[in-house]
């Protein structure tokens, strides 16, 4: 693991990018009416019901019954053996759960294998940038999504953020693999297990008096909440790649979107809510994501936990990745307003380095600018950008137990016991 690989960079990015599933300092904002038309969805039609009042009924009651009956520990033990998409399900699973998983792991009828193959090419070529955007556009943004931040903080995952991100890292890792949706891949497994975990949180979190004191919803992780998180991933990623002037052929752009459309379906999001194009994704994000971004006490604490993952990692000329470096990269990618919300201090050196040199760095890597014509300082810091990304991957992986197993929770955050 001494050299940066596309997969390791994606693990680090996916880890932070999938932190979600989320106060007193949050500005008051009126709820935006749901007006996005299902005509812009992959399904092309729908009843137009506000997704804030829709959850995942196909699995929610099933998982609630498993939790209440005390069956979850044995279920988790059995599901730990299910690793590959096409693998025969382990014996001993309750019949209703087995039937649900068999249905849920099937790709949607509209999945396009050609586009999924093209998405692999895109991920191979853009892994470096995907790692940055998954981690520092998507991941740190999730701490400013109030519902997501609160749900993460008070659910079981909030009790151990390193364990939390290594498990949620699988989404960013698996979607970038060459066999993501094939029988020998793991993306379907990860999506279905995440769907089961979400159902567990929906059942358990409303029992938390701590969450109830700050939540503005009775049940967490609605279809709207899931779409907000989805937009913090592919939609935000593509917006940043465009901002950095990364040249992306139309077919690869469309394929990258398609891989995430399939992921949305596999995560239990209704087809009528999944945008059918980047234009529709941007339009929906302006309605459901942009207006709700705000600081919360829980989100600020989560951001602090994530930035505190900065640690000494042996090897390489940089030797370590520091909190100031992670903070400056967050400020550069997300902007001053969000960085200030998260109480990330300004770092004169690294703030200036990213602001001045990141886009030339991208242009050099893309072959659009020769190193000789690049800013002089870039020659000094060019290696540092590669090292930062390599070490970001290592600091996440250093706490991981393999194989990473996503499980149905049985309790909320034990640091905030239920009344």
GROMACS .gro file of C-alpha atoms in nm, residues 189-331:
model
  143
  189UNK     CA    1  -2.433  -0.682  -0.144
  190UNK     CA    2  -2.322  -0.346  -0.009
  191UNK     CA    3  -2.638  -0.171  -0.125
  192UNK     CA    4  -2.874  -0.434   0.016
  193UNK     CA    5  -2.692  -0.450   0.350
  194UNK     CA    6  -2.697  -0.068   0.367
  195UNK     CA    7  -3.070  -0.079   0.296
  196UNK     CA    8  -3.117  -0.322   0.587
  197UNK     CA    9  -2.903  -0.101   0.814
  198UNK     CA   10  -3.111   0.205   0.720
  199UNK     CA   11  -3.428   0.018   0.811
  200UNK     CA   12  -3.273  -0.063   1.149
  201UNK     CA   13  -3.196   0.303   1.211
  202UNK     CA   14  -3.553   0.400   1.117
  203UNK     CA   15  -3.685   0.162   1.381
  204UNK     CA   16  -3.437   0.244   1.657
  205UNK     CA   17  -3.365   0.615   1.630
  206UNK     CA   18  -3.719   0.735   1.712
  207UNK     CA   19  -3.669   0.564   2.051
  208UNK     CA   20  -3.383   0.804   2.130
  209UNK     CA   21  -3.491   1.098   2.343
  210UNK     CA   22  -3.169   1.275   2.243
  211UNK     CA   23  -3.253   1.253   1.873
  212UNK     CA   24  -3.617   1.344   1.934
  213UNK     CA   25  -3.515   1.666   2.109
  214UNK     CA   26  -3.344   1.799   1.795
  215UNK     CA   27  -3.505   1.613   1.503
  216UNK     CA   28  -3.759   1.782   1.277
  217UNK     CA   29  -3.894   1.450   1.147
  218UNK     CA   30  -4.058   1.155   1.322
  219UNK     CA   31  -3.882   0.886   1.120
  220UNK     CA   32  -3.529   0.932   0.979
  221UNK     CA   33  -3.386   0.845   0.637
  222UNK     CA   34  -3.687   0.919   0.418
  223UNK     CA   35  -3.669   0.893   0.040
  224UNK     CA   36  -3.594   1.267   0.039
  225UNK     CA   37  -3.311   1.222   0.290
  226UNK     CA   38  -3.162   0.947   0.075
  227UNK     CA   39  -3.182   1.166  -0.236
  228UNK     CA   40  -3.013   1.451  -0.051
  229UNK     CA   41  -2.724   1.217   0.035
  230UNK     CA   42  -2.722   1.086  -0.322
  231UNK     CA   43  -2.684   1.440  -0.457
  232UNK     CA   44  -2.396   1.501  -0.217
  233UNK     CA   45  -2.220   1.221  -0.406
  234UNK     CA   46  -2.249   1.200  -0.789
  235UNK     CA   47  -2.415   1.538  -0.848
  236UNK     CA   48  -2.166   1.725  -0.633
  237UNK     CA   49  -1.877   1.525  -0.774
  238UNK     CA   50  -1.965   1.613  -1.134
  239UNK     CA   51  -2.016   1.978  -1.046
  240UNK     CA   52  -1.665   1.994  -0.904
  241UNK     CA   53  -1.507   1.809  -1.195
  242UNK     CA   54  -1.664   2.065  -1.429
  243UNK     CA   55  -1.544   2.349  -1.208
  244UNK     CA   56  -1.189   2.213  -1.227
  245UNK     CA   57  -1.221   2.187  -1.607
  246UNK     CA   58  -1.157   1.813  -1.614
  247UNK     CA   59  -1.235   1.708  -1.974
  248UNK     CA   60  -1.493   1.428  -1.967
  249UNK     CA   61  -1.642   1.274  -2.284
  250UNK     CA   62  -2.022   1.279  -2.289
  251UNK     CA   63  -2.051   0.901  -2.296
  252UNK     CA   64  -1.833   0.868  -1.984
  253UNK     CA   65  -2.026   1.140  -1.804
  254UNK     CA   66  -2.353   0.964  -1.884
  255UNK     CA   67  -2.209   0.628  -1.778
  256UNK     CA   68  -2.088   0.763  -1.443
  257UNK     CA   69  -2.437   0.897  -1.377
  258UNK     CA   70  -2.589   0.563  -1.479
  259UNK     CA   71  -2.375   0.370  -1.230
  260UNK     CA   72  -2.511   0.593  -0.954
  261UNK     CA   73  -2.868   0.570  -1.084
  262UNK     CA   74  -2.843   0.194  -1.049
  263UNK     CA   75  -2.693   0.238  -0.702
  264UNK     CA   76  -2.986   0.459  -0.600
  265UNK     CA   77  -3.233   0.191  -0.708
  266UNK     CA   78  -3.036  -0.079  -0.524
  267UNK     CA   79  -3.036   0.136  -0.210
  268UNK     CA   80  -3.414   0.138  -0.212
  269UNK     CA   81  -3.481   0.478  -0.369
  270UNK     CA   82  -3.792   0.473  -0.587
  271UNK     CA   83  -3.729   0.503  -0.959
  272UNK     CA   84  -3.966   0.800  -0.980
  273UNK     CA   85  -3.724   1.004  -0.764
  274UNK     CA   86  -3.401   0.914  -0.950
  275UNK     CA   87  -3.304   1.185  -1.207
  276UNK     CA   88  -3.264   1.067  -1.566
  277UNK     CA   89  -2.994   1.321  -1.663
  278UNK     CA   90  -2.741   1.560  -1.515
  279UNK     CA   91  -2.969   1.853  -1.592
  280UNK     CA   92  -3.249   1.688  -1.394
  281UNK     CA   93  -3.005   1.598  -1.115
  282UNK     CA   94  -2.888   1.959  -1.089
  283UNK     CA   95  -3.248   2.083  -1.087
  284UNK     CA   96  -3.350   1.840  -0.814
  285UNK     CA   97  -3.039   1.917  -0.606
  286UNK     CA   98  -3.122   2.289  -0.614
  287UNK     CA   99  -3.454   2.202  -0.455
  288UNK     CA  100  -3.364   1.932  -0.202
  289UNK     CA  101  -2.994   1.980  -0.119
  290UNK     CA  102  -2.884   2.341  -0.159
  291UNK     CA  103  -3.156   2.501   0.058
  292UNK     CA  104  -3.113   2.268   0.356
  293UNK     CA  105  -2.737   2.294   0.410
  294UNK     CA  106  -2.677   2.439   0.757
  295UNK     CA  107  -2.462   2.386   1.066
  296UNK     CA  108  -2.580   2.186   1.365
  297UNK     CA  109  -2.400   2.104   1.691
  298UNK     CA  110  -2.398   1.740   1.586
  299UNK     CA  111  -2.258   1.815   1.241
  300UNK     CA  112  -1.981   2.034   1.384
  301UNK     CA  113  -1.880   1.753   1.620
  302UNK     CA  114  -1.885   1.497   1.337
  303UNK     CA  115  -1.667   1.721   1.121
  304UNK     CA  116  -1.426   1.754   1.411
  305UNK     CA  117  -1.412   1.376   1.446
  306UNK     CA  118  -1.340   1.335   1.076
  307UNK     CA  119  -1.067   1.596   1.072
  308UNK     CA  120  -0.913   1.436   1.380
  309UNK     CA  121  -0.851   1.123   1.175
  310UNK     CA  122  -0.544   1.311   1.052
  311UNK     CA  123  -0.253   1.115   1.192
  312UNK     CA  124   0.105   1.011   1.135
  313UNK     CA  125   0.128   0.747   0.864
  314UNK     CA  126   0.476   0.602   0.801
  315UNK     CA  127   0.628   0.608   0.456
  316UNK     CA  128   0.657   0.864   0.180
  317UNK     CA  129   0.821   1.206   0.172
  318UNK     CA  130   0.531   1.389   0.336
  319UNK     CA  131   0.540   1.148   0.638
  320UNK     CA  132   0.203   1.252   0.774
  321UNK     CA  133  -0.125   1.411   0.684
  322UNK     CA  134  -0.226   1.682   0.926
  323UNK     CA  135  -0.553   1.830   1.037
  324UNK     CA  136  -0.459   2.168   0.880
  325UNK     CA  137  -0.414   1.997   0.543
  326UNK     CA  138  -0.752   1.825   0.563
  327UNK     CA  139  -0.914   2.145   0.685
  328UNK     CA  140  -0.768   2.352   0.401
  329UNK     CA  141  -0.874   2.097   0.141
  330UNK     CA  142  -1.226   2.106   0.285
  331UNK     CA  143  -1.230   2.487   0.271
   0.00000   0.00000   0.00000
